[in-house]
PDB file of C-alpha atoms in Angstrom:
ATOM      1  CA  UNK W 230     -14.842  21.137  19.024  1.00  0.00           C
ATOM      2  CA  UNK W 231     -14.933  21.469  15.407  1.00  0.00           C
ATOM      3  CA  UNK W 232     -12.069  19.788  14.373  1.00  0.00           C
ATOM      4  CA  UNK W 233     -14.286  16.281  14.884  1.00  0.00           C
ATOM      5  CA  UNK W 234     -15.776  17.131  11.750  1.00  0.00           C
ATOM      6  CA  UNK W 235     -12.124  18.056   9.583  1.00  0.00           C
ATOM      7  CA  UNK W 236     -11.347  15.196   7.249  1.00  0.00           C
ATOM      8  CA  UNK W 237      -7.595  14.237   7.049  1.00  0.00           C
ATOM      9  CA  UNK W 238      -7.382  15.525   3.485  1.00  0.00           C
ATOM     10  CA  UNK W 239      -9.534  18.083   1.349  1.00  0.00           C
ATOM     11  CA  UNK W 240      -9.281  17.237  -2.347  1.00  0.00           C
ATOM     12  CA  UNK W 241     -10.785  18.336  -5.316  1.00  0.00           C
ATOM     13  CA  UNK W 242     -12.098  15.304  -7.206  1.00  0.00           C
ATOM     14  CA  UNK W 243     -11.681  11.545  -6.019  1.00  0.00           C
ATOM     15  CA  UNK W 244     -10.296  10.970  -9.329  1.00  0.00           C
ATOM     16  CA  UNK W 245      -7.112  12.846  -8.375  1.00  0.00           C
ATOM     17  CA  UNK W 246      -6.470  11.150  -4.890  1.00  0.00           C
ATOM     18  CA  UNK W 247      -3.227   9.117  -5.428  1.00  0.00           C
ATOM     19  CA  UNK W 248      -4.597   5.668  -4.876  1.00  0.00           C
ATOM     20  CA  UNK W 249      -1.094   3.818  -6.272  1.00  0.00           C
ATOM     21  CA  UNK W 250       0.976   6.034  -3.660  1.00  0.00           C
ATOM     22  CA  UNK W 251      -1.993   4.989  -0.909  1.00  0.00           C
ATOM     23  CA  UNK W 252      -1.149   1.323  -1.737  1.00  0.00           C
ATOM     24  CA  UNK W 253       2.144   1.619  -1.360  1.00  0.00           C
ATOM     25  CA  UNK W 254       1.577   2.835   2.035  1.00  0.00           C
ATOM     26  CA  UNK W 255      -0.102  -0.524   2.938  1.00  0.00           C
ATOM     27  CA  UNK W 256      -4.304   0.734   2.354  1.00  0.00           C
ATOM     28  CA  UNK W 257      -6.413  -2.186   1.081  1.00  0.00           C
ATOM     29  CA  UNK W 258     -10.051  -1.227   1.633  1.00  0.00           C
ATOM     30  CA  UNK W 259     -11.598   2.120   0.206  1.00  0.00           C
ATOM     31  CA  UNK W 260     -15.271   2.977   1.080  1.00  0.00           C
ATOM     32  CA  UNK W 261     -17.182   5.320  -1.132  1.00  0.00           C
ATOM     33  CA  UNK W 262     -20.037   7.615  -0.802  1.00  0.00           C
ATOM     34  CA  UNK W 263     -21.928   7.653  -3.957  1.00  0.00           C
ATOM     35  CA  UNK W 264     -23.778  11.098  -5.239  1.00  0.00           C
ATOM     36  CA  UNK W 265     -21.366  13.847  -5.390  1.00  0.00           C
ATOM     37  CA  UNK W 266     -17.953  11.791  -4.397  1.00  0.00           C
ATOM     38  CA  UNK W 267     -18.344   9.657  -7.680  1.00  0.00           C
ATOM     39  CA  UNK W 268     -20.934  11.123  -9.946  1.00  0.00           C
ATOM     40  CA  UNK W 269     -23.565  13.814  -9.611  1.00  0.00           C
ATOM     41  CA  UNK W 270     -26.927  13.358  -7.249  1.00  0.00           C
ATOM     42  CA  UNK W 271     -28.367  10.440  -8.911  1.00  0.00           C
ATOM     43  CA  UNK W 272     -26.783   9.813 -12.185  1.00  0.00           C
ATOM     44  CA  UNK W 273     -25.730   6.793 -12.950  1.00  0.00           C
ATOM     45  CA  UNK W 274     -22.451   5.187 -13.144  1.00  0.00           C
ATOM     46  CA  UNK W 275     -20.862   6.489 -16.246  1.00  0.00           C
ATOM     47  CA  UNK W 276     -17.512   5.376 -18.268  1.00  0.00           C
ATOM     48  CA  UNK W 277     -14.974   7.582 -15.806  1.00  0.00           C
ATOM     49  CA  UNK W 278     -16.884   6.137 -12.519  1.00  0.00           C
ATOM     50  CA  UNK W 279     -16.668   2.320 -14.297  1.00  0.00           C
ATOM     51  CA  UNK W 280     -12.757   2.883 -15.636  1.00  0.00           C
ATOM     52  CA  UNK W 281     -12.124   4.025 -12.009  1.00  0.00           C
ATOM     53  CA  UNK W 282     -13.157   0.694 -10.190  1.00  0.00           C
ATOM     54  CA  UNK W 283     -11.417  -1.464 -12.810  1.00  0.00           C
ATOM     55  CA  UNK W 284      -8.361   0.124 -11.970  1.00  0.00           C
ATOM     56  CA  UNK W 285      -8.712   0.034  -8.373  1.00  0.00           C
ATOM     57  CA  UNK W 286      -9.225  -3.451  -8.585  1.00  0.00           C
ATOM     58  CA  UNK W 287      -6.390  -4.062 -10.679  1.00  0.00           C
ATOM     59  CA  UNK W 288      -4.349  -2.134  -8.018  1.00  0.00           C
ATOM     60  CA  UNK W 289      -5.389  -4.493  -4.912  1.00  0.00           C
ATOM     61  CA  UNK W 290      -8.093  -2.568  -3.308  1.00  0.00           C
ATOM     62  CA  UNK W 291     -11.871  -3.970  -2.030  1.00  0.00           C
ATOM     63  CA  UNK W 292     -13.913  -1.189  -2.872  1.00  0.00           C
ATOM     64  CA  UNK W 293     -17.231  -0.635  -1.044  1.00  0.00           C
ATOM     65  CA  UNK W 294     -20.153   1.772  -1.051  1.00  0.00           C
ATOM     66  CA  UNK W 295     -21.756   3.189   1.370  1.00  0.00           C
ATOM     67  CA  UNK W 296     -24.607   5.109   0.866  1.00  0.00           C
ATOM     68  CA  UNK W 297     -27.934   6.682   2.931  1.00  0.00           C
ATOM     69  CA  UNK W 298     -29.483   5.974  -0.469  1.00  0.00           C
ATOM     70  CA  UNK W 299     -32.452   3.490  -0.861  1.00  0.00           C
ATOM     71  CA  UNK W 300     -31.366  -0.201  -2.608  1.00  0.00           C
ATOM     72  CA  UNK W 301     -32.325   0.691  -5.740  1.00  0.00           C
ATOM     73  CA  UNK W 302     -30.712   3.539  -6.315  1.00  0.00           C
ATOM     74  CA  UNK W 303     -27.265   2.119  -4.877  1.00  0.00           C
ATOM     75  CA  UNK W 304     -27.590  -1.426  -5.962  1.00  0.00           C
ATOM     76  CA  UNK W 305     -28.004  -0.193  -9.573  1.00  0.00           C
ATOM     77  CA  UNK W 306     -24.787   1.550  -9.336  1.00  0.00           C
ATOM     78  CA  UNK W 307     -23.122  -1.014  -7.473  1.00  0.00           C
ATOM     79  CA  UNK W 308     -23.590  -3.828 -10.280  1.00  0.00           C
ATOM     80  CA  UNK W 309     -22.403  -1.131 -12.891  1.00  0.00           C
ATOM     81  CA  UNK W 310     -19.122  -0.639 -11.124  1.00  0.00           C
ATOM     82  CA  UNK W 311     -18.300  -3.944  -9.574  1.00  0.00           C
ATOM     83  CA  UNK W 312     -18.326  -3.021  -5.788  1.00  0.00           C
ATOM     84  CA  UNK W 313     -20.312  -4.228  -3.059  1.00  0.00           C
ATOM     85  CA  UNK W 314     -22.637  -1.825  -1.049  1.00  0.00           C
ATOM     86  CA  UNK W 315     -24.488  -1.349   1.736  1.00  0.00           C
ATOM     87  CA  UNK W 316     -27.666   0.968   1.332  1.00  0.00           C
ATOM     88  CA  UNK W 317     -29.709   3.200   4.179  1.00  0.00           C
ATOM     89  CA  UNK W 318     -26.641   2.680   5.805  1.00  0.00           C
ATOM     90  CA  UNK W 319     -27.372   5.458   8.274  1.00  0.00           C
ATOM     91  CA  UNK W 320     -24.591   7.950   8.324  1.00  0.00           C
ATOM     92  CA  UNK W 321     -22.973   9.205  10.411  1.00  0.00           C
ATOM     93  CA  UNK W 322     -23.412   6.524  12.667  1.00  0.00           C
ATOM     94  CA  UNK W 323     -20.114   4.049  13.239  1.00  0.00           C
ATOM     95  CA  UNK W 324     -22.315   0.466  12.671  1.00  0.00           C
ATOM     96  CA  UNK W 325     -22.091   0.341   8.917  1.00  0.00           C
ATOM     97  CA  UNK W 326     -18.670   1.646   8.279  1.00  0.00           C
ATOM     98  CA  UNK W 327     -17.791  -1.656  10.876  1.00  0.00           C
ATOM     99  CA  UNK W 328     -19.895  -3.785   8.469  1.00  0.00           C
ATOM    100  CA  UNK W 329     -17.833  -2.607   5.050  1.00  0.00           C
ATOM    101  CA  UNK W 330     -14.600  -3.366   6.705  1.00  0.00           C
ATOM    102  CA  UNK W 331     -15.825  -6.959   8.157  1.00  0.00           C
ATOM    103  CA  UNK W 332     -17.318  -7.390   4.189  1.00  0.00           C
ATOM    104  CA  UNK W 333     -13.987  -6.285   3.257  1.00  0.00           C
ATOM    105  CA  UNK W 334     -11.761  -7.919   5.164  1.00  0.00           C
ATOM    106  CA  UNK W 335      -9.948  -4.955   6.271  1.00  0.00           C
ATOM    107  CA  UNK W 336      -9.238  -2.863   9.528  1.00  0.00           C
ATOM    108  CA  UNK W 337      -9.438   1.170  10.537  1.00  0.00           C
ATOM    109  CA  UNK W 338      -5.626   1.459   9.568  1.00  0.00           C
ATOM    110  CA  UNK W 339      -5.788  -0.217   5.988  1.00  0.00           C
ATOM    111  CA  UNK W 340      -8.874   1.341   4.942  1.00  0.00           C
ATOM    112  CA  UNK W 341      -9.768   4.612   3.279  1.00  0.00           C
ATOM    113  CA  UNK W 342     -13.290   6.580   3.058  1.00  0.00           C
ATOM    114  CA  UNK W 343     -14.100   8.847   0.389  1.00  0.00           C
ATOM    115  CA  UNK W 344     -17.036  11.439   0.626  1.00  0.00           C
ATOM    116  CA  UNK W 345     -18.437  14.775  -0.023  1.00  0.00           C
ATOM    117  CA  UNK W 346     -20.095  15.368   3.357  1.00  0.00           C
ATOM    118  CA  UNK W 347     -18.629  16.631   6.601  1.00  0.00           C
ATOM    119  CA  UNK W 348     -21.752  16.074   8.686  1.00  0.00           C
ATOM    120  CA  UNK W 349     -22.558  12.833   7.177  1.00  0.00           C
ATOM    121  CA  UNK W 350     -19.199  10.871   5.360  1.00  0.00           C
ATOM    122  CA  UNK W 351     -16.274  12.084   6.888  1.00  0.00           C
ATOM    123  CA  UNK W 352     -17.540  12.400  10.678  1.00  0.00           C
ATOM    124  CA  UNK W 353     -18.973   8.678  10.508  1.00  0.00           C
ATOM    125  CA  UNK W 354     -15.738   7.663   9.194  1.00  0.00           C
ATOM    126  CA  UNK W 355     -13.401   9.290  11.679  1.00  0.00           C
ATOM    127  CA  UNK W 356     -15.440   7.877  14.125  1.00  0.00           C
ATOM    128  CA  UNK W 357     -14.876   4.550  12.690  1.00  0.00           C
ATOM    129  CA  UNK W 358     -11.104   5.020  13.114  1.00  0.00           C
ATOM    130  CA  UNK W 359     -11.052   5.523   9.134  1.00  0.00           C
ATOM    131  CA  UNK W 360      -8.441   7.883   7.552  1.00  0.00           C
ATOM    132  CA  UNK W 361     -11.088  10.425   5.638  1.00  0.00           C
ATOM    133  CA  UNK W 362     -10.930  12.251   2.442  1.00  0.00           C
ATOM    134  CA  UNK W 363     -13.412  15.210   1.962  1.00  0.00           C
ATOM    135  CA  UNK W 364     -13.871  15.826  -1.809  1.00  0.00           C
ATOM    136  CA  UNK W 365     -15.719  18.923  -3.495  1.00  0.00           C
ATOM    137  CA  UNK W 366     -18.906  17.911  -4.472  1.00  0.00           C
ATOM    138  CA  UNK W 367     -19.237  17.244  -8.402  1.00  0.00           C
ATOM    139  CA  UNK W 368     -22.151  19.165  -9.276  1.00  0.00           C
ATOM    140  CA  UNK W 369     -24.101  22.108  -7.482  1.00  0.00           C
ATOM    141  CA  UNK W 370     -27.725  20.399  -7.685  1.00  0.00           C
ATOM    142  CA  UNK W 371     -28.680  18.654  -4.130  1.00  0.00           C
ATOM    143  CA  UNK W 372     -31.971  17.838  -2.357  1.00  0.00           C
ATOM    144  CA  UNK W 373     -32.800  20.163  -0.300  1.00  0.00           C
ATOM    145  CA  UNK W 374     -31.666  18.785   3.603  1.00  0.00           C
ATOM    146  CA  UNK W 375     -28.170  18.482   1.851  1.00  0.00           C
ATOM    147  CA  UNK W 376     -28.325  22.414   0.807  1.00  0.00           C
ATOM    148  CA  UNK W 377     -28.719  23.326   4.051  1.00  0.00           C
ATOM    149  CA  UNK W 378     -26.021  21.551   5.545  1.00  0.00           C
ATOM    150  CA  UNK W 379     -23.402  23.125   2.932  1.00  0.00           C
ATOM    151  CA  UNK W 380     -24.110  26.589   4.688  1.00  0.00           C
ATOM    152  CA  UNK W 381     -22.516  24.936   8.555  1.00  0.00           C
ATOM    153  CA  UNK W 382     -19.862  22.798   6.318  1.00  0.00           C
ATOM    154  CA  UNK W 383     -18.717  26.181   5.296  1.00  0.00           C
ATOM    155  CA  UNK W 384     -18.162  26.918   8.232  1.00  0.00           C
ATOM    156  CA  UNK W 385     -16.344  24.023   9.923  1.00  0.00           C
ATOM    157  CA  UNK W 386     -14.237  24.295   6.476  1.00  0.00           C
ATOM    158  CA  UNK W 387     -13.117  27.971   7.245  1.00  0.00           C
ATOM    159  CA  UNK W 388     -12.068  26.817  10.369  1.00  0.00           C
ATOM    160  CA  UNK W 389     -10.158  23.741   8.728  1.00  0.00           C
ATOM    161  CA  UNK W 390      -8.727  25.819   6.085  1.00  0.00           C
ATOM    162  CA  UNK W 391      -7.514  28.685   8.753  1.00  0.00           C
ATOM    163  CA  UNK W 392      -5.763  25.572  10.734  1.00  0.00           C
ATOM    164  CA  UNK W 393      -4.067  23.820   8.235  1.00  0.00           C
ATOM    165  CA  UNK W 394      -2.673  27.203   7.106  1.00  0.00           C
TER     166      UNK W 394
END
């Protein structure tokens, strides 16, 4: 039962997922959470998170965001990185992961989704067909809701960690 919630990969940081090798192995589309999977719980973009898009772009990939987050908050970040978005997009449900592949013009087996959320990111995602990578969250500080999730993700991740052992 749990292993609806185990991503396909468990990575530290999204900035050490092999993107070039992912390319080569015909991915087009990547879809992004935003606080925690690219910089901490409501910081803005910064230089590493800016850097990062350029080079995906230069790679080949459409890049998308997808975030429970109000417009503001995502839209600012958006423009600062270059990538379209889709805000209160109501994770885990399938809908708006759908919706950033249409925008992007790609399909389940050419796309990638990045997050730091089992509950949230990654089960969405594998619902949507989407190959999922669960990354450690950047920085302890979360609202409150997202605290208490962390204490069942721990336990789904035992689990994961037991299996893949």
């Amino acid at each position: 039962m749990l292993h609806r919630f185990y991503p396909d990969a468990y990575v530290d940081s999204t900035y050490g997922i092999d993107f070039e090798e992912l390319y080569a192995e015909g991915y087009r589309g990547i879809i992004f959470d935003i606080d925690n999977t690219l910089v901490p719980h409501g910081a803005p973009a910064d230089g590493r998170s800016r850097d990062f898009f350029c080079r995906l772009k230069e790679l080949g990939y459409g890049c998308m965001l997808l975030s429970n987050n109000k417009e503001p908050r995502v839209k600012s970040f958006s423009e600062a990185v270059g990538a379209e978005y889709i805000f209160k997009a109501g994770k885990p449900a399938v809908k708006n992961y759908r919706r950033a592949m249409e925008r992007l013009g790609t399909y389940e087996e050419n796309t990638l989704f990045v997050g730091d959320q089992l509950f949230t990111d990654i089960w969405g995602a594998k619902k949507a067909g989407i190959r999922t990578f669960l990354v450690k969250p950047i920085h302890p500080k979360e609202e409150i809701q997202i605290v208490l999730k962390r204490v069942l993700e721990k336990i789904v991740l035992f689990f994961y960690m037991r299996r893949r052992k």
